[in-house]
Coordinates of C-alpha atoms in Angstrom, one line a residue:
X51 CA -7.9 1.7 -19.6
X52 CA -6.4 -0.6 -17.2
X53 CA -3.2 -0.1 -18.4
X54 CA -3.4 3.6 -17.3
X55 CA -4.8 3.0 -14.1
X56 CA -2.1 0.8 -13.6
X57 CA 0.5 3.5 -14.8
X58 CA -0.9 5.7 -12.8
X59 CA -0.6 3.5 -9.5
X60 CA 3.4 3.6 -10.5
X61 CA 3.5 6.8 -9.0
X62 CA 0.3 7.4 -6.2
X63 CA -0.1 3.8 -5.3
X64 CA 2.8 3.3 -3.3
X65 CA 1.1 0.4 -1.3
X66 CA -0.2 -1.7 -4.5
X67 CA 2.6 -1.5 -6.3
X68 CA 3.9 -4.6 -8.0
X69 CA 7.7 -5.3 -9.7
X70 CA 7.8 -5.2 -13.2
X71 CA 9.4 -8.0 -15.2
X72 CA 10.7 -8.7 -18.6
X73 CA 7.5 -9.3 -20.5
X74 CA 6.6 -5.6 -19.3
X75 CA 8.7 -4.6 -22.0
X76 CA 7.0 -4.0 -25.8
X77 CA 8.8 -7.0 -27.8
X78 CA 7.8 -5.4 -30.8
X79 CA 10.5 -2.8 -29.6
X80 CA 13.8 -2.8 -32.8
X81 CA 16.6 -4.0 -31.7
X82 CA 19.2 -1.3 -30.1
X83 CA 22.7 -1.5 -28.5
X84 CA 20.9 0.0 -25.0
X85 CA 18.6 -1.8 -22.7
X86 CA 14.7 -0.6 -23.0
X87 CA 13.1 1.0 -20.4
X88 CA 9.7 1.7 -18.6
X89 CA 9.0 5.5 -18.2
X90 CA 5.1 6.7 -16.7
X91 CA 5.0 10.6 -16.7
X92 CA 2.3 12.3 -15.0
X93 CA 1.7 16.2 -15.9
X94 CA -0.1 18.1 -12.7
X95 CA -1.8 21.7 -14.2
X96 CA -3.5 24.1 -12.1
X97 CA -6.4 24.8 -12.4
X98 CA -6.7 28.3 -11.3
X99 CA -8.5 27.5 -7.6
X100 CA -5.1 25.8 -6.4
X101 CA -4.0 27.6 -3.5
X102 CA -0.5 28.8 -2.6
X103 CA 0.5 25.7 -0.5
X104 CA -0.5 23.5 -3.6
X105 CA 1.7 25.3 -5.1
X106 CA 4.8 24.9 -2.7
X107 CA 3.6 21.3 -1.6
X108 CA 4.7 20.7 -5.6
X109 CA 7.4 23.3 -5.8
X110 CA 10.4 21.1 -6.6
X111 CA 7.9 19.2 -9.1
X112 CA 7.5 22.0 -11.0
X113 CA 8.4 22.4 -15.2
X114 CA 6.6 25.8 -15.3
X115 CA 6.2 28.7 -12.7
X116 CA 3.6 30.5 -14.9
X117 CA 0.0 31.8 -13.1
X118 CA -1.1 28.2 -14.7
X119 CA 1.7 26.1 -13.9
X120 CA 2.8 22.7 -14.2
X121 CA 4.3 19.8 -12.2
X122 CA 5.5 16.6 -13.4
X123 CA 6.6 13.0 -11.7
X124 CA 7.8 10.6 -13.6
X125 CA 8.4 6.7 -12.6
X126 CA 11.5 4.8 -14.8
X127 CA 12.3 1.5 -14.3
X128 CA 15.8 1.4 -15.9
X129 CA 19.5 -0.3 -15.8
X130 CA 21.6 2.0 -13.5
X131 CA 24.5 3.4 -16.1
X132 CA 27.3 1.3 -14.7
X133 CA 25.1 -2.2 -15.2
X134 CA 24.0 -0.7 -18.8
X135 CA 27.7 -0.5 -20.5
X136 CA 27.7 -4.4 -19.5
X137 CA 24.6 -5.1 -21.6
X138 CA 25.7 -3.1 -24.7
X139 CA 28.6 -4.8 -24.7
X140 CA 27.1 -8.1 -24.1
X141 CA 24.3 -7.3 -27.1
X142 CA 27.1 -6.1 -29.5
X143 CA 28.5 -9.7 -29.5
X144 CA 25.5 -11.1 -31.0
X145 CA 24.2 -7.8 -33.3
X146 CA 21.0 -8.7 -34.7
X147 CA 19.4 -11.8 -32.8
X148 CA 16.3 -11.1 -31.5
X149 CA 16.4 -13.8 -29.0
X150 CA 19.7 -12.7 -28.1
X151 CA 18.7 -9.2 -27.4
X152 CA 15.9 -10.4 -25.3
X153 CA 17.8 -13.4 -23.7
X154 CA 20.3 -10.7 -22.3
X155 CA 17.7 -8.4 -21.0
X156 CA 16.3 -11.2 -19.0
X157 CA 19.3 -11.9 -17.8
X158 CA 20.0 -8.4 -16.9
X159 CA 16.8 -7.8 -15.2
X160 CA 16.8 -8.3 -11.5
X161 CA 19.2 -5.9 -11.8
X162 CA 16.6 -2.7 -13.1
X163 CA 16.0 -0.4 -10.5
X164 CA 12.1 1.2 -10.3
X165 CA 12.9 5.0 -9.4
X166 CA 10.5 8.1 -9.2
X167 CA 11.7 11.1 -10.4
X168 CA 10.1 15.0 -10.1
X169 CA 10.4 18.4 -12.6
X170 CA 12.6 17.8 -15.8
X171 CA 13.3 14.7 -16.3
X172 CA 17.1 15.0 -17.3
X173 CA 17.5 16.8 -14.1
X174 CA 17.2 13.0 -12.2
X175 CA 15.8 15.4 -8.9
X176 CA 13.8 12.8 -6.3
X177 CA 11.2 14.3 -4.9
X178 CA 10.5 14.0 -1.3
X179 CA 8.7 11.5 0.5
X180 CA 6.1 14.3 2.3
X181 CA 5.6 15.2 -0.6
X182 CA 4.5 11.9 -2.4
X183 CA 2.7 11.1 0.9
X184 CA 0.0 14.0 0.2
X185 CA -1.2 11.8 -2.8
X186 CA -3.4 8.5 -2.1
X187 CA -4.2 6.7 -5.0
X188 CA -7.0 3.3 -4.2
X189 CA -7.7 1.3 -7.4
X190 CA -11.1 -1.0 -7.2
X191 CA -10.6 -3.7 -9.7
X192 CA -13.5 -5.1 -11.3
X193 CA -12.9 -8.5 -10.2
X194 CA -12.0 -9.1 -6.2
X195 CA -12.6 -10.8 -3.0
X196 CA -14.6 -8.4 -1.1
X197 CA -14.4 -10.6 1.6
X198 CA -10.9 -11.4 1.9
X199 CA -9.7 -7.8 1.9
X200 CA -12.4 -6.5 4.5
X201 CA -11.2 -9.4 7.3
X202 CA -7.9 -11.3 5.9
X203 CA -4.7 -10.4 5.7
X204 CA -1.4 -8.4 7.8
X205 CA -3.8 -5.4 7.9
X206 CA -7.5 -5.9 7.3
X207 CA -9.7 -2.8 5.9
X208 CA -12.1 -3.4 8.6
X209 CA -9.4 -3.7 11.6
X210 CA -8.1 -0.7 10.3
X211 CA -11.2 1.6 10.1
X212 CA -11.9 0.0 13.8
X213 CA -8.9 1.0 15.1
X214 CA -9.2 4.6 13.5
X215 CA -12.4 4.8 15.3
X216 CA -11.6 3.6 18.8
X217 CA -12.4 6.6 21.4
X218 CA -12.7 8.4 18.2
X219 CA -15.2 11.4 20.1
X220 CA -13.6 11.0 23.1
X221 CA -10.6 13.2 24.3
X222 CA -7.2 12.7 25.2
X223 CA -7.4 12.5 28.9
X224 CA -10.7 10.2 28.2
X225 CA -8.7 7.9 25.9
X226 CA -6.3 7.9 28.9
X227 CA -8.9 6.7 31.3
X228 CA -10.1 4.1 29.2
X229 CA -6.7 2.9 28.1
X230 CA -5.8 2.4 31.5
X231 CA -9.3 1.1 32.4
X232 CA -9.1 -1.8 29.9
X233 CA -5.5 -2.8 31.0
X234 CA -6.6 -3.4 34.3
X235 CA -9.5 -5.3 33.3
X236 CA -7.2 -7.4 30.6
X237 CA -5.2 -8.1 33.3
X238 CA -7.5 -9.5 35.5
X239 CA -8.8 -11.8 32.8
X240 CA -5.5 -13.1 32.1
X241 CA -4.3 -13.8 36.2
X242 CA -7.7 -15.7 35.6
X243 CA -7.2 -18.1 33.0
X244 CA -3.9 -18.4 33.9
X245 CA -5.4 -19.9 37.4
X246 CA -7.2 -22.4 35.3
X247 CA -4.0 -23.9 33.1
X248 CA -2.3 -26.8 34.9
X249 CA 1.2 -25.8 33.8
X250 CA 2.7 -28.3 36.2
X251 CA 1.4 -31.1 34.1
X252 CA 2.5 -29.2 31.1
X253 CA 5.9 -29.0 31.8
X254 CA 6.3 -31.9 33.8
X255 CA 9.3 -33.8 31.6
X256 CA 10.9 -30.2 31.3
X257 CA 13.2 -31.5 34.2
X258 CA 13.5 -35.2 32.6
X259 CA 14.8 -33.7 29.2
X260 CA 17.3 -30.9 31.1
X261 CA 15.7 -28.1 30.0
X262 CA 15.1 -26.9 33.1
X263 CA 19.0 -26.1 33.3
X264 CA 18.2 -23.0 31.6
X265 CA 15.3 -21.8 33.5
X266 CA 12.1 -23.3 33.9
X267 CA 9.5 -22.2 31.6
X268 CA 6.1 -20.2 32.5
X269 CA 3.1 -18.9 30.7
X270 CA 3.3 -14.9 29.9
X271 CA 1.4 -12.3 27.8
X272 CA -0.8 -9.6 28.0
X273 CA -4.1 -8.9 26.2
X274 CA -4.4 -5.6 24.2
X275 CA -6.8 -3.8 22.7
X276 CA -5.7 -4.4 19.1
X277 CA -6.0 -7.8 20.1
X278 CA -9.4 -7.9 20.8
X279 CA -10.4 -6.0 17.5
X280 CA -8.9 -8.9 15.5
X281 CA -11.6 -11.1 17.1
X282 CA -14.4 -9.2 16.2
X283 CA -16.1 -9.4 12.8
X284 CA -19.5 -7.8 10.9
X285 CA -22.2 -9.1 11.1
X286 CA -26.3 -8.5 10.2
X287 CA -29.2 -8.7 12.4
X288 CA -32.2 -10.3 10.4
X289 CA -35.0 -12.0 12.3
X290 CA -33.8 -11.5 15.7
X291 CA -30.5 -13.1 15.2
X292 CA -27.2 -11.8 13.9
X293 CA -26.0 -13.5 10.0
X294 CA -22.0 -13.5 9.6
X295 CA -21.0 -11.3 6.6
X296 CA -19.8 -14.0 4.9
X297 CA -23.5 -15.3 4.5
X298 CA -24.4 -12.7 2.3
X299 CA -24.3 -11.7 -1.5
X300 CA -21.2 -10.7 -3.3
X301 CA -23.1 -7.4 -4.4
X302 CA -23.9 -6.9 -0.6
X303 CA -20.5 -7.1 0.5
X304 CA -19.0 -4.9 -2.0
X305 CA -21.4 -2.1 -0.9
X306 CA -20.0 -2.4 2.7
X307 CA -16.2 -2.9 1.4
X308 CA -16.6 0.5 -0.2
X309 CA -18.6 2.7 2.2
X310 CA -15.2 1.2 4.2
X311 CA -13.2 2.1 1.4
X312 CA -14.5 6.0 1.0
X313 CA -14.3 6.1 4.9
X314 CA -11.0 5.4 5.8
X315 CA -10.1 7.7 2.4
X316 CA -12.1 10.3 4.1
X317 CA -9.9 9.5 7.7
X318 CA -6.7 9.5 5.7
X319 CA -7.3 13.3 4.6
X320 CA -8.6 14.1 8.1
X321 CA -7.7 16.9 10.1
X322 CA -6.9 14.7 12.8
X323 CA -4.0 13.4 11.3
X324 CA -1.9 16.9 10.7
X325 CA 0.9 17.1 9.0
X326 CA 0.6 13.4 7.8
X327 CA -3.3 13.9 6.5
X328 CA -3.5 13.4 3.0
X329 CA -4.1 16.4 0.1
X330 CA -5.0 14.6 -2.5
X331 CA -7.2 11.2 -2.8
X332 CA -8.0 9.5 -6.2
X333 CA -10.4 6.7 -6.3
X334 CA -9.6 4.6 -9.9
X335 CA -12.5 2.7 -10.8
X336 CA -11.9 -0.3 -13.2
X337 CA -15.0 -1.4 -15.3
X338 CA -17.8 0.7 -13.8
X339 CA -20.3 -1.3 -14.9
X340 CA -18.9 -3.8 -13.0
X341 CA -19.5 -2.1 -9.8
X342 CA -23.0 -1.3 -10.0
X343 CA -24.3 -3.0 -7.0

């Protein structure tokens, strides 16, 4: 089951999407003059209740134009044809050896190329970006740090969903207001703490060590609003007081990591976000049981 998930992920996941390596490959594959490789092909059939723009938003995808019809994507992680007359004549010189064959390959590999592919599959037609942009594929595994990939990282679930609901009610020229509202306010705060540094003490050997001979250095930056929603984290009230996130259970905190999960799914097909809103969203669930909280 996890193996299809992953497969699957090849072609929806774009984000989670990890490089495949030589031990990818089936080992019990017999030995051939060509180089292996990886295919994943995913059939899409109506269903009858698709509407015309499903239709057209798969239209180069499709392998039959019938009232039911059919699209297909497939992901192939391949040597390009120039790179693959090298390795058959490289395996030819040692016909037979397994360990050749595979020693070859490996050597071979960073050279494989992970492409995505749309309609027949002889036809080598890439489809377009939009188009693979309508489909959002999240994958819960059945083990995972809850924790770590609510706060940590280049772009935290819950600074994401915060930043997707900043002003979210509020309308453009309110947005405007406050924008310009909080930058006036940000700057204030810095002119203030910037009062408080001794920078002359700071800098004081700049002139000893000749540095100065370029310019003499100051203290500079701005404070935005982004910036303050990386300081700010969940927390519970209990008892009059307010418990970090981290203080509670695992099962807990996977309840609130995927109520955050299903809500910025929900955002990504949003009406909000026009032509880039999502069509499609498919939540892959590894292990269930392993998520009844």
């Amino acid at each position: 089951k996890t193996t299809v998930l992953n497969a699957l992920g090849f072609l929806f996941d774009r984000r989670g999407r990890f490089q495949l390596g030589i031990d990818d490959f089936n080992k019990n594959l017999e030995l051939s003059t060509r180089a292996p490789k990886i295919t994943v092909t995913a059939t899409l059939s109506s269903t009858g209740k698709d509407t015309i723009e499903d239709k057209a938003l798969v239209a180069t995808w499709l392998t039959s134009i019938e009232e039911a019809w059919e699209a297909q994507l497939i992901y192939s992680y391949h040597l390009p044809e120039e790179d693959e007359e090298k390795v058959i004549a490289e395996i030819e010189r040692n016909k037979g050896s397994k360990d050749h064959f595979w020693e070859t390959l490996e050597n071979f590999q960073p050279k494989y190329v992970s492409r995505i592919y749309c309609g027949n599959e002889k036809d080598r037609r890439r489809p377009e970006p939009d188009s693979l942009d309508k489909f959002e594929m999240r994958f819960l595994k059945a083990i995972r740090d809850a924790e770590s990939e609510m706060f940590s990282g280049t772009q935290p679930l819950l600074r994401k969903m915060l930043q997707q609901v900043l002003d979210n009610s509020k309308t453009k020229e309110e947005k405007k207001k406050l924008t310009e509202s909080f930058q006036k306010d940000a700057t204030e705060l810095l002119n203030g703490i910037k009062k408080r540094l001794d920078t002359n003490t700071l800098f004081s050997l700049v002139d000893d060590v000749g540095a100065s001979e370029g310019g003499s250095p100051t203290v500079e930056g701005e404070l935005t609003e982004a910036d303050l929603l990386k300081a700010l984290n969940l927390a519970i009230p209990r008892h009059n007081t307010s418990i970090p996130l981290t203080q509670n259970g695992l099962g807990y905190n996977n309840l609130i990591y995927i109520a955050l999960l299903l809500r910025s799914m929900e955002h990504s097909a949003s009406e909000k976000r026009g032509q880039n809103a999502v069509a499609y969203s498919m939540l892959a669930v590894e292990e269930p049981e392993a998520h009844l909280h």
